[in-house]
mmCIF file of C-alpha atoms and ligand atoms in Angstrom:
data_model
loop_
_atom_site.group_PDB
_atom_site.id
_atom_site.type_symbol
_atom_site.label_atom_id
_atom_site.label_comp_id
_atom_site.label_asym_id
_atom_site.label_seq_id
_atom_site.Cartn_x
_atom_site.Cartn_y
_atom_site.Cartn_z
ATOM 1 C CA UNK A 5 15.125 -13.944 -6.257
ATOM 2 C CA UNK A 6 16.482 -12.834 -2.794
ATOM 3 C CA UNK A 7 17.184 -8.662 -2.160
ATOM 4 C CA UNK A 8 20.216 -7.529 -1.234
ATOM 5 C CA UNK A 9 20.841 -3.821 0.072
ATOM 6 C CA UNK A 10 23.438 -1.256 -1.287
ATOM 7 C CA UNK A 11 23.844 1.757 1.061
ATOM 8 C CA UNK A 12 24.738 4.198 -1.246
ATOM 9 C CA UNK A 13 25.109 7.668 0.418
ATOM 10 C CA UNK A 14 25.753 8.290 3.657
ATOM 11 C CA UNK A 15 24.052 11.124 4.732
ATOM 12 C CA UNK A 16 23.768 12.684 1.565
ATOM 13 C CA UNK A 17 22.266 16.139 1.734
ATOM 14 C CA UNK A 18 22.848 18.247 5.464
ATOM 15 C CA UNK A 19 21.773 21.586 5.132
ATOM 16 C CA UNK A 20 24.713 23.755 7.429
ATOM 17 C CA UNK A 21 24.200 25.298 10.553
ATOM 18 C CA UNK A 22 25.248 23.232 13.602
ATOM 19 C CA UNK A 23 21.889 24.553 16.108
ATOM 20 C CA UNK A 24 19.177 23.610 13.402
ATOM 21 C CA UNK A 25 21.276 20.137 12.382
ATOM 22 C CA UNK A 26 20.407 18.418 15.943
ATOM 23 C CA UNK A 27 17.205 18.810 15.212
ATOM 24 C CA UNK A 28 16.847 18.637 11.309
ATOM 25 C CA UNK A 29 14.580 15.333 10.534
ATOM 26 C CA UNK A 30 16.697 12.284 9.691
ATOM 27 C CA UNK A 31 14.953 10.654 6.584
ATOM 28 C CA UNK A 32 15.540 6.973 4.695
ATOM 29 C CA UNK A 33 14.869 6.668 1.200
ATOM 30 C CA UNK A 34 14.557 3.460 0.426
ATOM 31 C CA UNK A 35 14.704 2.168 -3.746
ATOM 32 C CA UNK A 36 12.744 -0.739 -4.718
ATOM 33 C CA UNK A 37 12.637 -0.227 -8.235
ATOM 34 C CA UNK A 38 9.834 0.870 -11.024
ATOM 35 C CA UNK A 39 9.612 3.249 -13.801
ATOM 36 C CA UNK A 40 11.177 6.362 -11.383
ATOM 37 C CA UNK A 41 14.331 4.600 -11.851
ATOM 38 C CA UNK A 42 14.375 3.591 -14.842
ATOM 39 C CA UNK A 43 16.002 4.482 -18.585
ATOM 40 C CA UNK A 44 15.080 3.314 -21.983
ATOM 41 C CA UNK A 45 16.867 1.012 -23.943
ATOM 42 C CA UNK A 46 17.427 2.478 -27.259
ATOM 43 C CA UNK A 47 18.307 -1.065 -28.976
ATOM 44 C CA UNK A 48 15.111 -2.169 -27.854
ATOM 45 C CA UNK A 49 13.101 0.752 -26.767
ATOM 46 C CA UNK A 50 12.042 -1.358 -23.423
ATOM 47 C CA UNK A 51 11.928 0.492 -20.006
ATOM 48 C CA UNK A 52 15.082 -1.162 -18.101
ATOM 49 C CA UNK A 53 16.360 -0.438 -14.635
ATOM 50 C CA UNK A 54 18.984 2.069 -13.917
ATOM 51 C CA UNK A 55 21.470 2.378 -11.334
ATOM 52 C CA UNK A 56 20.214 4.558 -8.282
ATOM 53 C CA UNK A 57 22.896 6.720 -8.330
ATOM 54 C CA UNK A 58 22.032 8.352 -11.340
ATOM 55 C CA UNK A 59 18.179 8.934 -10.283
ATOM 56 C CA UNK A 60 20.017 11.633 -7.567
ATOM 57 C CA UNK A 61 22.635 13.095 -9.874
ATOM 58 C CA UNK A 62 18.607 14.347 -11.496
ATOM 59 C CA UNK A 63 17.648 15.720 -8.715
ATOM 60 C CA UNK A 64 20.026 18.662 -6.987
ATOM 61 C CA UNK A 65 16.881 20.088 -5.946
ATOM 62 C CA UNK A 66 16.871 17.547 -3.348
ATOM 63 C CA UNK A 67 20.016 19.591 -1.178
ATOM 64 C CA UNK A 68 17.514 22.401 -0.580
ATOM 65 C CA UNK A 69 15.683 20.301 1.807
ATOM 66 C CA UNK A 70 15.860 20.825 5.208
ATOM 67 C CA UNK A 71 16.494 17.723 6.300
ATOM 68 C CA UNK A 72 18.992 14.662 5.874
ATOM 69 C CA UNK A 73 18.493 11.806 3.649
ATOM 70 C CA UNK A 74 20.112 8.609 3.945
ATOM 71 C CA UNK A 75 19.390 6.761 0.610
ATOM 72 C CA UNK A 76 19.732 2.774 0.175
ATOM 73 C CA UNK A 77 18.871 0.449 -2.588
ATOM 74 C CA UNK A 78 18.127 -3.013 -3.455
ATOM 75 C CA UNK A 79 20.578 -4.823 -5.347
ATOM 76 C CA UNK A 80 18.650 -5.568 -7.707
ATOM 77 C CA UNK A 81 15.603 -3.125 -8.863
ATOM 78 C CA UNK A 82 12.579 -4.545 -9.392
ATOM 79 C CA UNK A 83 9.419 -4.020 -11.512
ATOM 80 C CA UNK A 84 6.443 -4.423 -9.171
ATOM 81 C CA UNK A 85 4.905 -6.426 -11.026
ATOM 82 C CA UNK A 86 7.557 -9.226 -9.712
ATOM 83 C CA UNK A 87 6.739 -7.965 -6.081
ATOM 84 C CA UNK A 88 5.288 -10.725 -3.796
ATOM 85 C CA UNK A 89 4.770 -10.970 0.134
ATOM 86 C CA UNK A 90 8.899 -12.054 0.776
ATOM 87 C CA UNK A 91 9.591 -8.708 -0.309
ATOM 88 C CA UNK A 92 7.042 -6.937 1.435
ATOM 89 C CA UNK A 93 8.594 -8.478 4.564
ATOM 90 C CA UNK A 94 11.833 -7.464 3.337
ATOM 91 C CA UNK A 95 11.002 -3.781 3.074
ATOM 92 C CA UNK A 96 8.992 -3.514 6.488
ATOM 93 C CA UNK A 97 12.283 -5.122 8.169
ATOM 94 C CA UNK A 98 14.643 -2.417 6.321
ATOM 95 C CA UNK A 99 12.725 0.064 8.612
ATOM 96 C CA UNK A 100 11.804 -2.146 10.780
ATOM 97 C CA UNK A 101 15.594 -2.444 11.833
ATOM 98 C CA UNK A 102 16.309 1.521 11.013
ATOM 99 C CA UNK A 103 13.196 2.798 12.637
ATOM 100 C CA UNK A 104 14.703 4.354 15.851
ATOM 101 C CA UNK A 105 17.619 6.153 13.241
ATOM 102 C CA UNK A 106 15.427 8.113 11.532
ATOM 103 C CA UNK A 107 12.299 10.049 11.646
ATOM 104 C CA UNK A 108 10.503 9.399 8.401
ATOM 105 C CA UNK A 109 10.932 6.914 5.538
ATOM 106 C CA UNK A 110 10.216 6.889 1.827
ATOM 107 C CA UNK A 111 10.120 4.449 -0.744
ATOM 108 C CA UNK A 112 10.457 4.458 -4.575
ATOM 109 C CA UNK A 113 8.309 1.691 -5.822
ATOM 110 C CA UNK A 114 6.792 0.895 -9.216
ATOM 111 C CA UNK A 115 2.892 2.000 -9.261
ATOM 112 C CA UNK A 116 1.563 -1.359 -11.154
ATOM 113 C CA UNK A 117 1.632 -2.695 -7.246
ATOM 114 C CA UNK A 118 2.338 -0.228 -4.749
ATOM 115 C CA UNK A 119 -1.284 0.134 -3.652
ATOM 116 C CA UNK A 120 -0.403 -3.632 -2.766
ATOM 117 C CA UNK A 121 2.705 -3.097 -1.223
ATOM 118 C CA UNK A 122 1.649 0.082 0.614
ATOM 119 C CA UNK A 123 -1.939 -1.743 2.144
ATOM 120 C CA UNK A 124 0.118 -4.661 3.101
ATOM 121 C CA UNK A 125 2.920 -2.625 4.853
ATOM 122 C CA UNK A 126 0.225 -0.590 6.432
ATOM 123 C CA UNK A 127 -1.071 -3.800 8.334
ATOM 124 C CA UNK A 128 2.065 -5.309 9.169
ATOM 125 C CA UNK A 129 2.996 -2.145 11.033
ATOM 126 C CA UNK A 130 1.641 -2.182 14.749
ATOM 127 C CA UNK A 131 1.869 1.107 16.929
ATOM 128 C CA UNK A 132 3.235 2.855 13.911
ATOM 129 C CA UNK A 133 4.299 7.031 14.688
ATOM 130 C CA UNK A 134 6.367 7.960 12.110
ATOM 131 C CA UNK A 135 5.937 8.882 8.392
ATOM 132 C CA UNK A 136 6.176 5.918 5.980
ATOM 133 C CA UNK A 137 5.295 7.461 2.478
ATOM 134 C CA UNK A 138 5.429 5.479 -0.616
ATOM 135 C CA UNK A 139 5.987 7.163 -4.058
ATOM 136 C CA UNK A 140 6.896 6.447 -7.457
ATOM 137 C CA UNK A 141 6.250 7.737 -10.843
ATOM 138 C CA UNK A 142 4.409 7.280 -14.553
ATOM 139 C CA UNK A 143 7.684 8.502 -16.312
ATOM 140 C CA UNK A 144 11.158 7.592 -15.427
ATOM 141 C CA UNK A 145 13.305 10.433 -14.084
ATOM 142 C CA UNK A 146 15.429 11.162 -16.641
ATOM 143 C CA UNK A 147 12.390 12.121 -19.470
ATOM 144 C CA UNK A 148 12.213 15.498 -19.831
ATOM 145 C CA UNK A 149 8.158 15.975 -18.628
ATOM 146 C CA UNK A 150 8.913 13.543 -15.821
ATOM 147 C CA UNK A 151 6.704 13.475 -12.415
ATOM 148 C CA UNK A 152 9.054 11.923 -10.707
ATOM 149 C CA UNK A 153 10.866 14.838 -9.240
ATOM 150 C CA UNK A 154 7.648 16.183 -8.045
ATOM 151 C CA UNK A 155 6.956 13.230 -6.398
ATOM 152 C CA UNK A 156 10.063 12.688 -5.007
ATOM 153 C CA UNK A 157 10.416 15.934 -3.610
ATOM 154 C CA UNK A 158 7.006 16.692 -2.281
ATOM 155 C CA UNK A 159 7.289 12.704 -0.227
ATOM 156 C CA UNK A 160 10.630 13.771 1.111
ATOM 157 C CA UNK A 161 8.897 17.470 2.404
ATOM 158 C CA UNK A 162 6.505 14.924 3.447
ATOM 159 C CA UNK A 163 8.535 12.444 5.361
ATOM 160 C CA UNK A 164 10.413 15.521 6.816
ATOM 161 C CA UNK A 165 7.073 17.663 8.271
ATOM 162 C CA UNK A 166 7.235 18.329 11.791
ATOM 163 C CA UNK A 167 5.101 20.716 13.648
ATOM 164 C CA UNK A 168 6.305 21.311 17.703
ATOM 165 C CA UNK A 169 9.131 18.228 17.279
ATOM 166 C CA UNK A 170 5.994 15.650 16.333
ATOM 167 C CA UNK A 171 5.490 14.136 13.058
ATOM 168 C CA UNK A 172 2.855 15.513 11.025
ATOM 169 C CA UNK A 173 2.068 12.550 9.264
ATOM 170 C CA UNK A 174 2.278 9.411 11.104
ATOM 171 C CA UNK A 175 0.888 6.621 9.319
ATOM 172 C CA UNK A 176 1.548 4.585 5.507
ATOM 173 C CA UNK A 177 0.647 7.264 2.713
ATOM 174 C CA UNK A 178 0.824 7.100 -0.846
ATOM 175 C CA UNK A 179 2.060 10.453 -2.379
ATOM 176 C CA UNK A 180 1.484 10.959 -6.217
ATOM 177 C CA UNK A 181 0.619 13.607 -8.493
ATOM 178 C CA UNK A 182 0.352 16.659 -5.696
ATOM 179 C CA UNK A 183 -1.927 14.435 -3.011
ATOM 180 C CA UNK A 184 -1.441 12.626 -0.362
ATOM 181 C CA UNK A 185 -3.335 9.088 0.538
ATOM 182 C CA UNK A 186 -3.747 7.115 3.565
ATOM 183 C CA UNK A 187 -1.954 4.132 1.266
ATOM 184 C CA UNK A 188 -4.395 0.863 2.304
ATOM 185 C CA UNK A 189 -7.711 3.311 0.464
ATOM 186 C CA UNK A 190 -6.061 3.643 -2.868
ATOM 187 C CA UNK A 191 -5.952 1.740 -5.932
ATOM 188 C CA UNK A 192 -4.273 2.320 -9.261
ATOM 189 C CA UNK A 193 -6.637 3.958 -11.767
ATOM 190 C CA UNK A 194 -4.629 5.066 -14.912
ATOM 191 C CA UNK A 195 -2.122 3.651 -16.599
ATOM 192 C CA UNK A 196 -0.747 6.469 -18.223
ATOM 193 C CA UNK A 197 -2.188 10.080 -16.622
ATOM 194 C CA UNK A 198 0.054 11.549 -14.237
ATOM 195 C CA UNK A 199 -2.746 10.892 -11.873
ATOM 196 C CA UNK A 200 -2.561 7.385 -11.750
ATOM 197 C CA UNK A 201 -3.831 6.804 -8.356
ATOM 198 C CA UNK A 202 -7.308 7.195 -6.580
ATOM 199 C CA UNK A 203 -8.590 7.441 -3.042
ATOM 200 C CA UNK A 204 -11.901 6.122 -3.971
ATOM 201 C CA UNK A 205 -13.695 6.147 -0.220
ATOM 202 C CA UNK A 206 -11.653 8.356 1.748
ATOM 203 C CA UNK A 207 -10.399 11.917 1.046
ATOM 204 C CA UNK A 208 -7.014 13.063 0.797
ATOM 205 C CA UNK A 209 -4.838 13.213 3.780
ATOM 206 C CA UNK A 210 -3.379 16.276 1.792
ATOM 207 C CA UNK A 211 -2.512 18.132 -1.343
ATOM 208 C CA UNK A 212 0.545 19.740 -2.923
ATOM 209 C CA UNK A 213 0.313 23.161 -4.356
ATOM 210 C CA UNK A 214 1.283 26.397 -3.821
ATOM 211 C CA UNK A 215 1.408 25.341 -0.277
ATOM 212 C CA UNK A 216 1.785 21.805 1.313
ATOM 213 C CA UNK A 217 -1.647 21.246 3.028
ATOM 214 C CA UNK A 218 -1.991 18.608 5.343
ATOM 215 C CA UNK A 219 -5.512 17.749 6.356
ATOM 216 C CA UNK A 220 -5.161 17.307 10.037
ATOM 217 C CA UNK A 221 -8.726 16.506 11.317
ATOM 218 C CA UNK A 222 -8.141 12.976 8.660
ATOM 219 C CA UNK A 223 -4.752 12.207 9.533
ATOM 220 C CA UNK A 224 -4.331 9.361 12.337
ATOM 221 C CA UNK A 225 -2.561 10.883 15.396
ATOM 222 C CA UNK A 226 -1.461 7.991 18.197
ATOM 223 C CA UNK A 227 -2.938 8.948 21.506
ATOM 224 C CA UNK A 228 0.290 7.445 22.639
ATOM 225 C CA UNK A 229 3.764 6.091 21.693
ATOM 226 C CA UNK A 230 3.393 2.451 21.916
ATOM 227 C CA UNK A 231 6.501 0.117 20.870
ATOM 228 C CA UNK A 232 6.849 -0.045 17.384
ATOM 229 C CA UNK A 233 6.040 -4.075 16.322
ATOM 230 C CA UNK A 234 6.231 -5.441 12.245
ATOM 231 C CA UNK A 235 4.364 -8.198 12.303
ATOM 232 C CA UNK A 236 5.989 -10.832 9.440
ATOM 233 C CA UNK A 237 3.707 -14.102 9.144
ATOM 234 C CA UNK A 238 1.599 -13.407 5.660
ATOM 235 C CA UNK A 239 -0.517 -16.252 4.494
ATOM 236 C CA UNK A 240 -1.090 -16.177 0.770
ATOM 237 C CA UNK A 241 -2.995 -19.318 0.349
ATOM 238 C CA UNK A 242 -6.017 -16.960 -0.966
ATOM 239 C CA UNK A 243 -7.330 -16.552 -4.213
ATOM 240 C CA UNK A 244 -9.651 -13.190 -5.561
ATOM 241 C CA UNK A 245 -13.100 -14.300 -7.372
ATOM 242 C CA UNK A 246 -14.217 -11.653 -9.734
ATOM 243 C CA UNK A 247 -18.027 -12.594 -10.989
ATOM 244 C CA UNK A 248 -19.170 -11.982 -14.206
ATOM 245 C CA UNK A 249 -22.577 -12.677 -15.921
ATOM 246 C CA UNK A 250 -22.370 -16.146 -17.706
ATOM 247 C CA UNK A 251 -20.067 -17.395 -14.423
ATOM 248 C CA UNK A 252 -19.707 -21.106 -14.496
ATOM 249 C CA UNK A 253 -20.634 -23.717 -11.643
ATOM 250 C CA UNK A 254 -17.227 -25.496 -13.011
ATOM 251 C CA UNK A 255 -14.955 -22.322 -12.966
ATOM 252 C CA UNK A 256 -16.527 -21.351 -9.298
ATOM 253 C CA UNK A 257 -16.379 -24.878 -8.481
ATOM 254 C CA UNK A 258 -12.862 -25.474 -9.346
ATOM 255 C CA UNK A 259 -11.330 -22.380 -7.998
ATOM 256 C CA UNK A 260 -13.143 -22.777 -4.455
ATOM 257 C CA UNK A 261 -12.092 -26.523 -4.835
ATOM 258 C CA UNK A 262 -8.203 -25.502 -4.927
ATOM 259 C CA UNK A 263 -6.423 -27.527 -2.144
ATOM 260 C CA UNK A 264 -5.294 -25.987 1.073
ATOM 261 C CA UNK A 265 -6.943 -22.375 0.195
ATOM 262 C CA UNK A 266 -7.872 -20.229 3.859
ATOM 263 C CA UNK A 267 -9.282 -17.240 2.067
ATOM 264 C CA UNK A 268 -11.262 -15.679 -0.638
ATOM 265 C CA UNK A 269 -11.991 -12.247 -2.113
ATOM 266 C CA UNK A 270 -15.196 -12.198 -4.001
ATOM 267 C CA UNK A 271 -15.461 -9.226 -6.080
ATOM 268 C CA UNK A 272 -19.387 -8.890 -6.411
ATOM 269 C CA UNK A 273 -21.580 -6.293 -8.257
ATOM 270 C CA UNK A 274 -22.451 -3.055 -6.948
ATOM 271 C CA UNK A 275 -23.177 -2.882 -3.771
ATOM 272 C CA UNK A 276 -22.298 -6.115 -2.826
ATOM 273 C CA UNK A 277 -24.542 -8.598 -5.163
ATOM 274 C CA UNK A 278 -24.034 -11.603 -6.915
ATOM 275 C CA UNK A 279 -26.636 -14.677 -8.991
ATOM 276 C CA UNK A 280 -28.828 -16.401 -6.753
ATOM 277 C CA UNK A 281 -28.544 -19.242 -8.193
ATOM 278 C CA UNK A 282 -28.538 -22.581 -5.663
ATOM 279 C CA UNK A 283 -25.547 -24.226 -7.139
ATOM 280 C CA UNK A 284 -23.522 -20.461 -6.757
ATOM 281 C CA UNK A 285 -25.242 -20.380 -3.195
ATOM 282 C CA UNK A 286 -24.379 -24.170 -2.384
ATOM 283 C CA UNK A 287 -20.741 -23.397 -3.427
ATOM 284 C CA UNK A 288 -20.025 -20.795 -1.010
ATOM 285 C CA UNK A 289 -21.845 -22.362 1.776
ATOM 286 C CA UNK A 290 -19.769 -25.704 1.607
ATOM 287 C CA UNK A 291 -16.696 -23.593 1.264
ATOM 288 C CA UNK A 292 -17.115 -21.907 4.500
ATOM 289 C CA UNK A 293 -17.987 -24.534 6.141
ATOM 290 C CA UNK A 294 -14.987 -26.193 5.352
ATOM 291 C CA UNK A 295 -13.706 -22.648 7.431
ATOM 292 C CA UNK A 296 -12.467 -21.189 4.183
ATOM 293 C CA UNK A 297 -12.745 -17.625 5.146
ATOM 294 C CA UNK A 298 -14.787 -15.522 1.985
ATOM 295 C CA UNK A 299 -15.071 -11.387 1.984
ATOM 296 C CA UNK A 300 -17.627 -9.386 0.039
ATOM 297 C CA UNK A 301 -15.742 -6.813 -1.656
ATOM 298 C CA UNK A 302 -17.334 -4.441 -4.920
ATOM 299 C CA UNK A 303 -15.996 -4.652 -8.375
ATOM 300 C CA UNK A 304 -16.836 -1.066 -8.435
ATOM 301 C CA UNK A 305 -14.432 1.690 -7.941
ATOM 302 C CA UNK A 306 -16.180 3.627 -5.343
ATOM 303 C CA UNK A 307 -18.720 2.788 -2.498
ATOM 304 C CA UNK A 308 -19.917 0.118 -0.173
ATOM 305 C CA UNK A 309 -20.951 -3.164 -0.193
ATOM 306 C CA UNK A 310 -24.070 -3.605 1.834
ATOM 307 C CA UNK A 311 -25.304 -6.748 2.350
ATOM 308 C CA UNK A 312 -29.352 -7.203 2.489
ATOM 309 C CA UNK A 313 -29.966 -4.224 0.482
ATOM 310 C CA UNK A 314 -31.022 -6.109 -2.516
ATOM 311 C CA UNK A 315 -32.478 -9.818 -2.382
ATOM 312 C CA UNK A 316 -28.880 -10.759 -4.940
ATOM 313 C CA UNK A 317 -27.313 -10.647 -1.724
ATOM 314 C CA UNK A 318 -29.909 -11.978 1.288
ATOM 315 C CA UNK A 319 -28.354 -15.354 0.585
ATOM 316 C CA UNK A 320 -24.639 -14.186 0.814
ATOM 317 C CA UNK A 321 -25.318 -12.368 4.090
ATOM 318 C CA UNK A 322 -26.781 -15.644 5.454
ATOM 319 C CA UNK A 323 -23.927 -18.231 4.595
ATOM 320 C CA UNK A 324 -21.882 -16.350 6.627
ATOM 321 C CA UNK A 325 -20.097 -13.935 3.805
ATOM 322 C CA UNK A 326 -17.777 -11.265 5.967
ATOM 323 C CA UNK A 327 -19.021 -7.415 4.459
ATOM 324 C CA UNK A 328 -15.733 -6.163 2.973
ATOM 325 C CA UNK A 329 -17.550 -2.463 3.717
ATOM 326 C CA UNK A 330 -15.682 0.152 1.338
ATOM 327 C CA UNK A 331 -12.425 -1.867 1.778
ATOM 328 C CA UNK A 332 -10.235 -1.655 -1.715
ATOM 329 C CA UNK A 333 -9.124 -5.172 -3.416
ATOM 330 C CA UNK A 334 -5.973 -4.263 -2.736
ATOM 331 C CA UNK A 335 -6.369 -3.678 1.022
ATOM 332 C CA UNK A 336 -8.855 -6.706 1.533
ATOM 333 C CA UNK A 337 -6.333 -9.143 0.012
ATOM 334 C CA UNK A 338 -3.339 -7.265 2.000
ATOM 335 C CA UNK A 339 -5.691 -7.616 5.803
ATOM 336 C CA UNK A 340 -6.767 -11.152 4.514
ATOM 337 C CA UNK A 341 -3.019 -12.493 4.425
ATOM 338 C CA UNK A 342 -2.002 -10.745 7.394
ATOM 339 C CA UNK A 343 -5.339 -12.266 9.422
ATOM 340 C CA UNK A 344 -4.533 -15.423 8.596
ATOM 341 C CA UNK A 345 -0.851 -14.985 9.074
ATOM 342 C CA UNK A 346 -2.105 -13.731 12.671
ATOM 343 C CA UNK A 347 -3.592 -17.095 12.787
ATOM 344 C CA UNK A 348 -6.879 -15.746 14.178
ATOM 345 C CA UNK A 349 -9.399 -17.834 16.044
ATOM 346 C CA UNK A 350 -12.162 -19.282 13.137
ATOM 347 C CA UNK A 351 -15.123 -17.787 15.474
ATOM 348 C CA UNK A 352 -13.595 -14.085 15.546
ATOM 349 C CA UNK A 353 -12.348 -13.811 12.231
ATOM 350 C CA UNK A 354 -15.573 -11.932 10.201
ATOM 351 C CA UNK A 355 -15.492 -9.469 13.239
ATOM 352 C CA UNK A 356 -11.970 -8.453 13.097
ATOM 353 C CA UNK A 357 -12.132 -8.294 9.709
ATOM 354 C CA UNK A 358 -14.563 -5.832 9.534
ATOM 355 C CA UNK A 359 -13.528 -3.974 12.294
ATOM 356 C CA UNK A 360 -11.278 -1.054 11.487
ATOM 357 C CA UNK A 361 -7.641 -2.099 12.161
ATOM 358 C CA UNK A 362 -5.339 0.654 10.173
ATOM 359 C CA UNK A 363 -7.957 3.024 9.008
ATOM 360 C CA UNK A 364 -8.854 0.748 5.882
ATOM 361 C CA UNK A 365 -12.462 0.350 6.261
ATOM 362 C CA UNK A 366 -15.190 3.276 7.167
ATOM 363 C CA UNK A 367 -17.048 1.978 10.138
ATOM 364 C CA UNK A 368 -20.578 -0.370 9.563
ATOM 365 C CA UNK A 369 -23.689 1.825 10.182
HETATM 366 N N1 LIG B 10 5.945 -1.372 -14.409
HETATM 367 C C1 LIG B 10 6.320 -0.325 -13.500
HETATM 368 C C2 LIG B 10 6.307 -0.885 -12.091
HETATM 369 O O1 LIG B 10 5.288 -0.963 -11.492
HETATM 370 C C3 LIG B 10 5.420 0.850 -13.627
HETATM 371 C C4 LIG B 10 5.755 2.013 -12.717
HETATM 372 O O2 LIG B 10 6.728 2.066 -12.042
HETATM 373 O O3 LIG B 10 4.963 2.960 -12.696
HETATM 374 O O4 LIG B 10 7.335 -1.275 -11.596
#
């Protein structure tokens, strides 16, 4: 499948007034697909794609905004569920290449994957100062309790915040159900409240009520404006190892046997523990000596893995594991493609990856 981009409204909403237009904030909103834009089919009552230009003819709403929005489109609408790295690239190099036009950018994406999407977009973005909020929504636009116009909205007021001519917001966020995440610490946790998404080891950036609150003290502020870079390479020869009581040495065996694999999540238990037995042991040893690269991240939804707190992980700590911290899934597999993309010296590779690169990871104690 290749993506192909429809610009479909020119600067669509301008609020008047010639003074206040030089300055008003320029926004892109960018369509990628998902349930926001989507209708059902009444022959089969399955969700199906819609054309864009119907998701705005929902929202008038959107011309009270004090801003402009420039709105484009894939060709083709996609569930994320069909989202891999290609189009990750895609999307950083549609603002990538209209980064200088505009001063914020927000994209409708399905929620199955954005927390995907959003960690991986947040890595490949170096020296990033302007908004980049993703959004999407549990029930498509047109359904009469819909969230999507909520959402919508409230990324767009987002996108557009200024305070003194700066950016308020000037990192990837995830905006759903009246908060606002750094995107790369949230996961999916619902797949049908309105509040689908969580923030499991880092608070809010800011929330959406009466008032827009932004938490300033959390959000990342560059100390100064370095040239913006997208970094493209993405390695996804990596595979994610959830454990389970009753684990086989033939399923462990065979899935750190698979050829030409660089990296490995392991989803352990709790705080970072898995079986001690020697053949599990053995298994991960040979792998990374072989310099197949294997992070320590917990099956559970909150917390930290800590390596050496209980003896069911001594032997992990000493093969070499790297400590995934309080990392999500989502954002360990996201900075494990981009790392090896980066083609990072063997030696320095469990260093960088646990050092704090896009505000992913609280620091080690
Ligand atoms: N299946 C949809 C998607 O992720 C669900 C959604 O948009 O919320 O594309």
């Amino acid at each position: 499948m290749y993506f192909f981009l429809v610009n479909l409204h020119h600067k669509l909403f301008q609020n008047s007034g010639t003074d206040k237009m030089a300055k008003i904030p320029h926004i892109l909103l960018i369509y990628t697909g998902g349930t926001i834009g989507m209708v059902k089919d009444y022959k089969t009552g399955a969700l199906k794609i819609f054309n864009f230009d119907k998701l705005l003819k929902h929202i008038p709403e959107l011309n009270q905004l004090n801003c402009t929005i420039h709105s484009i489109s894939l060709e083709e609408p996609i569930d994320s569920s069909n989202m891999n790295p290609d189009n990750w690239v895609f999307i950083a190099e549609i603002i990538e290449k209209n980064y200088e036009k505009f001063d914020g950018f927000v994209i409708l994406h399905g929620s199955d994957t954005m927390s995907y999407t959003a960690s991986a977009i947040s890595f490949m973005f170096e020296n990033l100062s302007k908004p980049v909020i993703f959004t999407g929504s549990q029930l498509p636009i047109g359904d009469l309790r819909t969230d999507a116009k909520e959402n919508l909205i409230t990324s767009i007021e987002i996108a557009a915040a200024q305070e003194n001519g700066e950016p308020i917001v000037s990192e990837v966020c995830l905006y759903f159900e009246y908060k606002l995440y750094r995107a790369n610490r949230t996961t999916k946790i619902n797949a049908e409240h309105f509040e689908a998404f969580t923030s499991p080891n880092f608070p809010p950036l800011g929330e959406s009520g009466v008032h827009l609150k932004f938490y300033k003290q959390l959000i990342y502020k560059p100390k100064e404006i370095k040239p913006f870079k997208v970094r493209k390479r993405l390695d996804n020869n990596i595979v994610i190892l959830k454990i389970f009581p009753g684990i086989t040495e033939k399923v462990v065996g065979s899935i750190l046997g698979i050829e030409g694999l660089k990296g490995v999540i392991l989803e352990t238990f709790g705080s970072g523990n898995a079986p001690t037995d020697k053949w599990f042991v053995n298994l991960l040893k040979e792998t990374i000596n072989k310099g197949v690269h294997i992070i320590n991240v917990t099956q559970c939804i909150g917390g930290n893995v800590i390596m050496g707190q209980y003896e069911t992980s001594i032997e992990l700590k000493k093969v070499g594991i790297i400590n995934g911290g309080d990392i999500t899934t989502e954002s360990a597999l996201a900075k494990l493609m981009y790392l090896l993309g980066e083609n990072i010296p063997k030696n320095e590779f469990k260093s960088i990856f646990e050092t704090q690169l896009r505000g992913e990871i609280s620091a080690f104690e």
